[in-house]
Coordinates of C-alpha atoms in Angstrom, one line a residue:
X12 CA -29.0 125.2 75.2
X13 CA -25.5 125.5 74.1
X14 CA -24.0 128.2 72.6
X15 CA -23.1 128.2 69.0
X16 CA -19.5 127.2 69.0
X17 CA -17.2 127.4 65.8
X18 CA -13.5 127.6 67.2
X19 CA -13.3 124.8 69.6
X20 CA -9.4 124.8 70.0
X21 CA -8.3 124.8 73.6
X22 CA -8.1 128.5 74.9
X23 CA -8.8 131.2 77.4
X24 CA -11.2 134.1 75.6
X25 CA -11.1 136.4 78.6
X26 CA -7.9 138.3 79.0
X27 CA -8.0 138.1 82.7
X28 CA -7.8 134.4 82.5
X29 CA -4.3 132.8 82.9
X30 CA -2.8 129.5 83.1
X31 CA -5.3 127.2 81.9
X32 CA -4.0 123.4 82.8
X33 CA -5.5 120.0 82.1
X34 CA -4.5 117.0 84.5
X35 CA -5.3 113.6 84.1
X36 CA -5.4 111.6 87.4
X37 CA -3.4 114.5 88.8
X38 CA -0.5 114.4 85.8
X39 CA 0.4 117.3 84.4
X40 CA 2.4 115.6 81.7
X41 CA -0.5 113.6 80.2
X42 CA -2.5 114.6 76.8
X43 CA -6.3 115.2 77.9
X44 CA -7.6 111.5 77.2
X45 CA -9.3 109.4 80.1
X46 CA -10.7 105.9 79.3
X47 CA -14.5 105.8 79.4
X48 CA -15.8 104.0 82.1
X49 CA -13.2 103.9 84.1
X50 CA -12.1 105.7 87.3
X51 CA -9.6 107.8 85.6
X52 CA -10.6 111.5 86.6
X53 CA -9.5 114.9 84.3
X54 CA -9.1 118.2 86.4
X55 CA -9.1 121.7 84.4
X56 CA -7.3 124.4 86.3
X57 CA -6.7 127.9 85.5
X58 CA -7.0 131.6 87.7
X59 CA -8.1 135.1 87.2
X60 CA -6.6 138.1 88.3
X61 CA -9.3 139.4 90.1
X62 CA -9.7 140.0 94.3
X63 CA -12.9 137.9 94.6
X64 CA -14.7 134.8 93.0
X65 CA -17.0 135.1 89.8
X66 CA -20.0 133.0 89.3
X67 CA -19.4 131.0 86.5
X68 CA -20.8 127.5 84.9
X69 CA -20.0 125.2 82.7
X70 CA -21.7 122.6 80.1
X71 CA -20.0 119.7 77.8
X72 CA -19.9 119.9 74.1
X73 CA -19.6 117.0 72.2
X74 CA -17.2 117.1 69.0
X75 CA -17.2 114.5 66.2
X76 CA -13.3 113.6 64.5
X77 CA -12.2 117.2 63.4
X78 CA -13.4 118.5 66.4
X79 CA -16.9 120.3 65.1
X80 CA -19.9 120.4 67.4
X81 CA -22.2 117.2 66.0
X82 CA -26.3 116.6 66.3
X83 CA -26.3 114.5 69.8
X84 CA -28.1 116.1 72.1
X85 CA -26.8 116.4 75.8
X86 CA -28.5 113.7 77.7
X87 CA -27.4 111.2 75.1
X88 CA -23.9 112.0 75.5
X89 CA -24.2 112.8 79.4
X90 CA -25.2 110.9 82.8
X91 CA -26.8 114.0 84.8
X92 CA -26.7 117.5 83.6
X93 CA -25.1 119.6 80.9
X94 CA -24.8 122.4 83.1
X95 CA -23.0 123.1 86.4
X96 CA -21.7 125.8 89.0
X97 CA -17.7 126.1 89.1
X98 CA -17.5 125.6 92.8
X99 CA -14.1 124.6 93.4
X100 CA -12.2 127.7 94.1
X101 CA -9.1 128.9 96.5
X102 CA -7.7 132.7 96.9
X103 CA -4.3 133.3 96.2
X104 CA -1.7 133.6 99.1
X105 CA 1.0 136.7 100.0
X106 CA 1.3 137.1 96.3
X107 CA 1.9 140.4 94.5
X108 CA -0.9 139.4 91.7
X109 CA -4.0 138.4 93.2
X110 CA -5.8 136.0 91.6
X111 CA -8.3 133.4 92.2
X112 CA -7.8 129.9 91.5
X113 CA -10.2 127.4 89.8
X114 CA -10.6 123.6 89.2
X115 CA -12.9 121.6 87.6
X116 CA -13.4 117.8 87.8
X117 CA -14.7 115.2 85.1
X118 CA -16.6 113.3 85.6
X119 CA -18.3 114.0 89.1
X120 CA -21.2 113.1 90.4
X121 CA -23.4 115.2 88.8
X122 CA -22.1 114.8 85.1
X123 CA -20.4 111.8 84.0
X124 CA -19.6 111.0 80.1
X125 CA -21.2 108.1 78.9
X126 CA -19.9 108.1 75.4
X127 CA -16.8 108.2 73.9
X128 CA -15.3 111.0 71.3
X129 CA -14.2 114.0 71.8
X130 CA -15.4 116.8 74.2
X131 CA -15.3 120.8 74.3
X132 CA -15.2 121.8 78.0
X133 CA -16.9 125.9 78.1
X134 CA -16.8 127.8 80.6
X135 CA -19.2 130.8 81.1
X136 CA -20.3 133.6 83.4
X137 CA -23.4 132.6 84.9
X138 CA -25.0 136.2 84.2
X139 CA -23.8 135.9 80.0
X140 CA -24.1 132.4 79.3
X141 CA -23.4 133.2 75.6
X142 CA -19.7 134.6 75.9
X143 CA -17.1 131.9 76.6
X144 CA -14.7 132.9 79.1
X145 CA -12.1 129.7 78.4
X146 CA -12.9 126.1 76.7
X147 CA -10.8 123.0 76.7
X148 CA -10.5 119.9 74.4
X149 CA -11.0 116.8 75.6
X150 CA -11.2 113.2 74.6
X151 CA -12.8 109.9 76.0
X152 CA -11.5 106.0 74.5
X153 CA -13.1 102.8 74.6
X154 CA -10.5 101.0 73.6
X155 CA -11.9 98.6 71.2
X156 CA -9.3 98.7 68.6
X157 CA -5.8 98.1 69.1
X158 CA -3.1 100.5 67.9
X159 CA 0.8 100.3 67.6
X160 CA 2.8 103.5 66.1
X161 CA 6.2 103.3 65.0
X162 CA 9.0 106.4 64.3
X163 CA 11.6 106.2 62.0
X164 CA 14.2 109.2 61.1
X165 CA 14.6 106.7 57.8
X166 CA 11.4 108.5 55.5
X167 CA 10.2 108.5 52.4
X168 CA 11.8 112.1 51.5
X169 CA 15.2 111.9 53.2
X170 CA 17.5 109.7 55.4
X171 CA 18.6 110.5 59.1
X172 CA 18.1 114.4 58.1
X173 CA 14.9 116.7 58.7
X174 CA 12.0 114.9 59.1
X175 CA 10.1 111.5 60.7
X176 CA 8.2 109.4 59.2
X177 CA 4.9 107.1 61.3
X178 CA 4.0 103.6 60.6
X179 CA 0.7 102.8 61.9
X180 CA -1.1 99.3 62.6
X181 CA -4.6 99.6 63.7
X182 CA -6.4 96.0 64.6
X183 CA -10.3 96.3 64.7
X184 CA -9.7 93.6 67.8
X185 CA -13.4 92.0 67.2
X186 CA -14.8 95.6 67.0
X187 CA -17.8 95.5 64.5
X188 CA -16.5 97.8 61.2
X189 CA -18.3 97.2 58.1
X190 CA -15.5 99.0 55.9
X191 CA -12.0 99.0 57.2
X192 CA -11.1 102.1 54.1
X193 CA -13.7 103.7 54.6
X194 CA -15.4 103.7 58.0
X195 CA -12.0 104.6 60.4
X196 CA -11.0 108.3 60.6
X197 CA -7.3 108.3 62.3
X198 CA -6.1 111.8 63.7
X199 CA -2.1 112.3 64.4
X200 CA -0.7 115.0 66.6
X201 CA 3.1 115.8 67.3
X202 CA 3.7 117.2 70.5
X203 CA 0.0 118.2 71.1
X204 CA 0.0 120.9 68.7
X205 CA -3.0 121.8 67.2
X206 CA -1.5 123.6 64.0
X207 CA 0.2 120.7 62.1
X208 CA -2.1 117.9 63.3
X209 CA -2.6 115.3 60.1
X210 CA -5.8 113.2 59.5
X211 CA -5.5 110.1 57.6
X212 CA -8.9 108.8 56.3
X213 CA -7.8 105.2 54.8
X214 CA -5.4 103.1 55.2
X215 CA -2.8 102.3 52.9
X216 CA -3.8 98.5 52.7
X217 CA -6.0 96.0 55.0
X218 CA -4.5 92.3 56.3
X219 CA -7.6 90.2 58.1
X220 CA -8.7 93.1 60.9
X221 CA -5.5 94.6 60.5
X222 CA -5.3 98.2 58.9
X223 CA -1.8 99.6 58.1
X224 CA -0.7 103.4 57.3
X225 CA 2.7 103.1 55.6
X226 CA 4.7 105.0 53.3
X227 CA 1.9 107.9 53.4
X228 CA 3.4 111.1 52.7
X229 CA 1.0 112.2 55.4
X230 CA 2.5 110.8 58.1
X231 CA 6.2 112.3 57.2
X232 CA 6.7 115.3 59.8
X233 CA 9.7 118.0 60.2
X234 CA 11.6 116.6 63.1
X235 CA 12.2 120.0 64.9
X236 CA 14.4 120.4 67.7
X237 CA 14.2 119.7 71.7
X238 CA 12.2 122.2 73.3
X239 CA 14.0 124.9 75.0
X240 CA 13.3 125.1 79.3
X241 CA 12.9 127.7 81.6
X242 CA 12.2 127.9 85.4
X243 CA 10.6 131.1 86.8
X244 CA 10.1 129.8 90.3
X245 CA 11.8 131.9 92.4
X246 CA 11.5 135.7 92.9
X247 CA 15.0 135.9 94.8
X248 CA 17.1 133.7 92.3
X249 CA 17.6 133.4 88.7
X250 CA 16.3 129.8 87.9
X251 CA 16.8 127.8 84.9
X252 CA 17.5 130.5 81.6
X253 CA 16.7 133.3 83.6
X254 CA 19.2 136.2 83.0
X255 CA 18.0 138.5 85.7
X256 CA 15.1 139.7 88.2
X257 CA 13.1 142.6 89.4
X258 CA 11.0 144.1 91.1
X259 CA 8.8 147.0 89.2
X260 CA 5.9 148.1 91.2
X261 CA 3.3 145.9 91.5
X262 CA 4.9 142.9 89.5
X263 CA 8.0 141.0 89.6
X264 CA 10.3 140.8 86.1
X265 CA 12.3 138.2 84.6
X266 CA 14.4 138.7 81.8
X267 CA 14.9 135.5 80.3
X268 CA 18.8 134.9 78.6
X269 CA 18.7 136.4 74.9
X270 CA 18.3 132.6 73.0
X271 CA 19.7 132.0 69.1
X272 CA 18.5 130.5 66.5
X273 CA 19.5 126.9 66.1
X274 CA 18.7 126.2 62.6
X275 CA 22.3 125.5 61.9
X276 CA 24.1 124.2 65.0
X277 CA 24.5 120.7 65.9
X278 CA 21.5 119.1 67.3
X279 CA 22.1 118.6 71.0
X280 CA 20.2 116.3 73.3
X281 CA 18.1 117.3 76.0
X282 CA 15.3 115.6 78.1
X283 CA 12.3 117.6 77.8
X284 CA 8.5 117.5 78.3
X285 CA 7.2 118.0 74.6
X286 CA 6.2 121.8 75.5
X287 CA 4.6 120.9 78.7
X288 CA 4.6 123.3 81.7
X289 CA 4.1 122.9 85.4
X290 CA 3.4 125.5 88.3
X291 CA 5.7 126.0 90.8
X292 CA 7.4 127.9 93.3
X293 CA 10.6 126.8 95.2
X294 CA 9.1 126.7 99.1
X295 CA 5.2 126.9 98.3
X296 CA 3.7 123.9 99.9
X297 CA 0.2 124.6 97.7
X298 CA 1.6 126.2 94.4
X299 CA -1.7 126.8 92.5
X300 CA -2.2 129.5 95.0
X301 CA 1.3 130.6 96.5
X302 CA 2.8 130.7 93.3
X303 CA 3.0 134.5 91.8
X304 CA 3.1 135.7 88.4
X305 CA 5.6 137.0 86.6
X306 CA 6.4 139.8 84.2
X307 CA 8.5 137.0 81.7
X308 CA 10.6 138.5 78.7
X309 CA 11.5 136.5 75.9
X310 CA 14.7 137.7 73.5
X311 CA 15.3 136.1 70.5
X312 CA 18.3 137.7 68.4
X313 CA 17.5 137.0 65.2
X314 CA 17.0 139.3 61.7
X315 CA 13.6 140.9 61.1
X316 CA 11.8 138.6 58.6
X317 CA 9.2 140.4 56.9
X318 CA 7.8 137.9 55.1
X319 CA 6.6 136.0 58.4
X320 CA 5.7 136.2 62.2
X321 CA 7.7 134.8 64.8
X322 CA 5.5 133.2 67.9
X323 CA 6.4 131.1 71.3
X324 CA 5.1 128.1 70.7
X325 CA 4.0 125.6 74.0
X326 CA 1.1 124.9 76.4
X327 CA 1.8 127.8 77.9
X328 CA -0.5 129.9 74.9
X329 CA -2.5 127.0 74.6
X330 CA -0.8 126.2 71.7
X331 CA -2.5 129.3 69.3
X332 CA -0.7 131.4 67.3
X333 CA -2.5 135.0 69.2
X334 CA -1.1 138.3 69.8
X335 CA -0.2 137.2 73.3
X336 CA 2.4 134.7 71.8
X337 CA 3.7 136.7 68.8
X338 CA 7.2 138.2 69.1
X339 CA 7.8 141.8 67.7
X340 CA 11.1 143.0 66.1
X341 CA 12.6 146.0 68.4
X342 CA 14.7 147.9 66.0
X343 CA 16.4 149.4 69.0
X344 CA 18.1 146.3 70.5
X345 CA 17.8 144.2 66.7
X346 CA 15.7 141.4 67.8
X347 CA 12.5 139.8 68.6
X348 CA 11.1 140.1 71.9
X349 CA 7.4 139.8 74.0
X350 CA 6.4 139.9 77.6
X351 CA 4.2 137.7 79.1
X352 CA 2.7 137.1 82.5
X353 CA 3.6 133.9 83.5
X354 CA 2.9 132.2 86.7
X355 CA 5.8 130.4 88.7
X356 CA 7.4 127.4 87.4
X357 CA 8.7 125.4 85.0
X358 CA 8.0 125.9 80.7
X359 CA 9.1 124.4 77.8
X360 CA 9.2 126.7 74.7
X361 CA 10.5 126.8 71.1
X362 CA 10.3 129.1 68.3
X363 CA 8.3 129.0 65.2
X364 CA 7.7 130.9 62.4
X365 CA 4.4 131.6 60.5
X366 CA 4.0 132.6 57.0
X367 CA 1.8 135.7 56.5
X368 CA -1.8 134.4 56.0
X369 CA -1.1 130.7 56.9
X370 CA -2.0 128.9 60.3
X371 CA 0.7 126.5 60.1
X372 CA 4.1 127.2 62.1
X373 CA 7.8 125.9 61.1
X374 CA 10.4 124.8 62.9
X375 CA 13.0 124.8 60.3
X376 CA 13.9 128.6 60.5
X377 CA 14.7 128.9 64.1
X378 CA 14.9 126.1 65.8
X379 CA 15.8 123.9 62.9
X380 CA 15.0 120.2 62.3
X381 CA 17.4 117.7 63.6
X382 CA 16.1 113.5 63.0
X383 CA 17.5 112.6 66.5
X384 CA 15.0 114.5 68.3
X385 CA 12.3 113.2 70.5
X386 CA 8.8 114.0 69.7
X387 CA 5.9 112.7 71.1
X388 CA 3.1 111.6 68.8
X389 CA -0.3 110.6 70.2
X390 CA -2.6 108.6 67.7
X391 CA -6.4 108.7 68.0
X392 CA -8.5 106.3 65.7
X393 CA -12.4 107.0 65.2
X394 CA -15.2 105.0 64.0
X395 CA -18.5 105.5 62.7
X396 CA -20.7 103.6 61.0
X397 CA -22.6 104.2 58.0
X398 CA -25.9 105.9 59.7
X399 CA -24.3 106.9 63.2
X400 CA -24.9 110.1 64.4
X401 CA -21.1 110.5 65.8
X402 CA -17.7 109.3 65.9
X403 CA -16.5 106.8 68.8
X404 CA -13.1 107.5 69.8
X405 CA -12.3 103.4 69.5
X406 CA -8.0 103.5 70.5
X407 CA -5.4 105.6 71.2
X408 CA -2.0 104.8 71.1
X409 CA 1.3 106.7 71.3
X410 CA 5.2 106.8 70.1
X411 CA 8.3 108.8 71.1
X412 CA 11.1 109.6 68.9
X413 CA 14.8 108.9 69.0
X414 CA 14.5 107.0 71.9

C-alpha cells in the first residue's frame, strides 16, 4: 500500500541525500520521458553520505495531468510488482566525503510500465516504509498524437524585447477523442522548471483533427537569460568560474567568482544546457564514485531586497525553492551568498527572485530577460475520455529558442 503522497515534485526528503539524477538511455541532458513500449530505459541516480549501504525500496506512483496521485491501482498500471529492493549500489573511492552511490532502472524485469502518464518514483527505508527518503517525476508517451511547437520573440505583449510567445499544433493522428476542447489537457514547461509550468485546457480553435493554441496569453513566457556555468571538477585547479580552492579539514572549498546582476547588460550568447548538470571529475575513470564533493560558495553582489528572496535556481536543487537553495544577505561583505555541497562537475545556474508568499520565481531582477535567448520548452499533451479513470500521456513534442 502506498503512502499517502501530496507533494510529488522531484526531490530528496532526507538531508543526507545528494545529487539526485535522471538519465534516459544513459543521457544526462534528456527530460525524464521514455516511450512506452519501447526499449528506451530511465536510470535514477543519487548518493548518501554515509560509510555503508541502507536497505531501502521503492514502489511506482501513478499521477494523472497535474501530477496528483489518481484511483488506478498498481497492477493496472504495472507489469510485476509495485515494490522492490534498491540493489544496485557502489562505495565511493579515495574521496574525502564518503558516500554511497545508488541507481535505479525502469523498467527491469521485475516492474515494467504498462501504461502511459505520468509517474512518482519513491524511494523508502525498508524499516519506515511511510517516510520518503527522495521521489522523482517521471513520464511515459504513446505517441498517438502528433505535436509541433513553435517560438517566437514576436508576442502578443511586446516585440523582440522580454518575453516568448508558443504556437502549438496538436493532430489527434487517428487517435479516438470525442471532444477536441474539451477532452485534451496540454502541460508546457520552460527549462524543466516546475515553478512557472503553464497548463492549457482548450485550444484556441479546431481544423479537421487538428487542434491549435495561438495567441493565448498563456503560452507568452519571460525570456530570461542563458544560464550561468560552472565546473567544480578538479580539487587542484580552479575550473570554469571558480575563483579559488581549499582545503578545510574534512572537505574541500570552492569559492565561486562573485557574479552580477545582468538585468541591464546586453544579452550575450552562450551555449548552455537549460540548467542541466553532470558529474565529473577531470581523471576519474568511474565518476559516480571517484568524484568528491565539494564545499561550493555562491556570491552574488547585489542590494538586499527585502521585499523578496533570492534562490539558485537549476537541477542541481531539484528545481525547488528550499532553504538549501536560498541565498542570504551578509551585511558584512554587502551581498548575497549560500554554500552548498556539490559533487564534482559541471552546473548550470541562474538567479531568481521570489516574492514573499509566492511560489513563482523571476528572472527579470537578476538575470534579466533578453528575446534572443535559448530556452528549451517540452510540450506534453493528455487525454482522457469522458469515464476514464486516468490521463494517457498521448505526445510530446519540444522547441528551442533563438536558434
Amino acid at each position: 500500500m502506498s503512502a499517502r503522497v501530496t507533494d510529488t515534485r522531484t526531490m530528496t526528503v532526507h538531508p543526507a541525500f545528494y545529487s539526485l539524477q535522471t538519465k534516459v538511455n544513459g543521457n544526462d541532458q534528456l527530460p525524464p520521458l521514455i516511450l512506452l513500449g519501447s526499449d528506451d530505459v530511465l536510470t535514477v541516480g543519487f548518493d548518501e553520505l554515509a560509510e555503508d549501504r541502507r536497505y531501502m525500496r521503492y514502489e511506482l506512483i501513478h499521477c494523472d495531468a497535474l501530477w496528483k496521485p489518481d484511483v488506478l491501482m498498481p497492477s493496472e498500471y504495472l507489469d510485476g510488482f509495485n515494490e522492490d529492493n534498491v540493489e544496485d549500489y557502489a562505495y565511493s573511492q579515495a574521496t574525502t566525503a564518503h558516500y554511497v552511490h545508488y541507481e535505479i532502472t525502469l523498467p527491469n524485469e521485475r516492474m515494467d510500465m504498462k501504461l502511459s502518464g505520468n509517474y512518482l518514483l519513491r524511494v523508502y527505508d525498508e524499516s519506515d516504509p511511510e517516510a520518503t527518503l527522495l521521489q522523482v517525476r517521471f513520464s511515459v508517451v504513446e505517441p498517438l498524437m502528433k505535436v509541433e511547437a513553435s517560438v517566437s520573440s514576436r508576442t502578443d505583449v511586446d516585440y523582440n524585447d522580454a518575453h516568448q510567445q508558443l504556437t502549438l499544433s496538436v493532430d489527434r493522428n487517428g487517435a479516438e477523442v470525442d471532444n477536441l476542447f474539451t477532452d485534451v489537457i496540454v502541460e508546457v514547461q520552460q527549462n524543466g522548471r516546475q515553478d512557472n509550468t503553464v497548463y492549457v485546457m482548450r485550444p484556441t480553435r479546431v481544423s479537421g483533427s487538428e487542434m491549435w493554441f495561438e495567441h493565448d496569453p498563456r503560452l507568452i513566457f519571460p525570456a530570461g537569460n542563458e544560464y550561468r556555468r560552472m565546473e567544480i571538477i578538479s580539487t587542484t585547479y580552479p575550473g570554469m568560474h571558480v575563483d579559488a580552492l581549499g582545503y578545510a579539514d574534512p572537505y574541500y572549498h570552492a569559492e565561486l567568482m562573485t557574479d552580477i546582476p545582468r538585468a541591464d547588460m546586453a544579452y550575450q550568447f552562450d551555449r548552455t544546457q537549460h540548467g542541466r548538470f553532470r558529474i565529473r571529475e577531470y581523471n576519474a575513470q568511474e565518476p559516480d564514485t571517484e568524484a568528491d564533493y565539494m564545499v561550493t560558495h555562491f556570491a552574488l553582489d547585489m542590494p538586499e531586497q527585502p521585499s523578496v528572496d533570492v534562490f539558485v535556481d537549476g537541477d542541481m536543487f531539484q528545481r525547488r525553492f528550499s532553504p538549501e537553495s536560498r541565498m542570504v544577505f551578509n551585511r558584512a561583505t554587502s551581498r548575497y551568498e549560500l554554500a552548498v555541497f556539490l559533487k564534482q562537475g559541471a552546473y548550470n545556474y541562474q538567479y531568481l527572485v521570489v516574492p514573499r508568499g509566492s511560489m513563482k520565481g523571476y528572472t527579470s531582477a537578476i538575470e534579466g530577460d533578453k528575446y534572443q535567448t535559448c530556452n528549451e520548452y517540452v510540450v506534453k499533451v493528455y487525454h482522457r475520455r469522458p469515464g476514464a479513470r486516468y490521463d494517457r500521456l498521448v505526445g510530446v513534442g519540444m522547441a528551442v529558442s533563438g536558434i
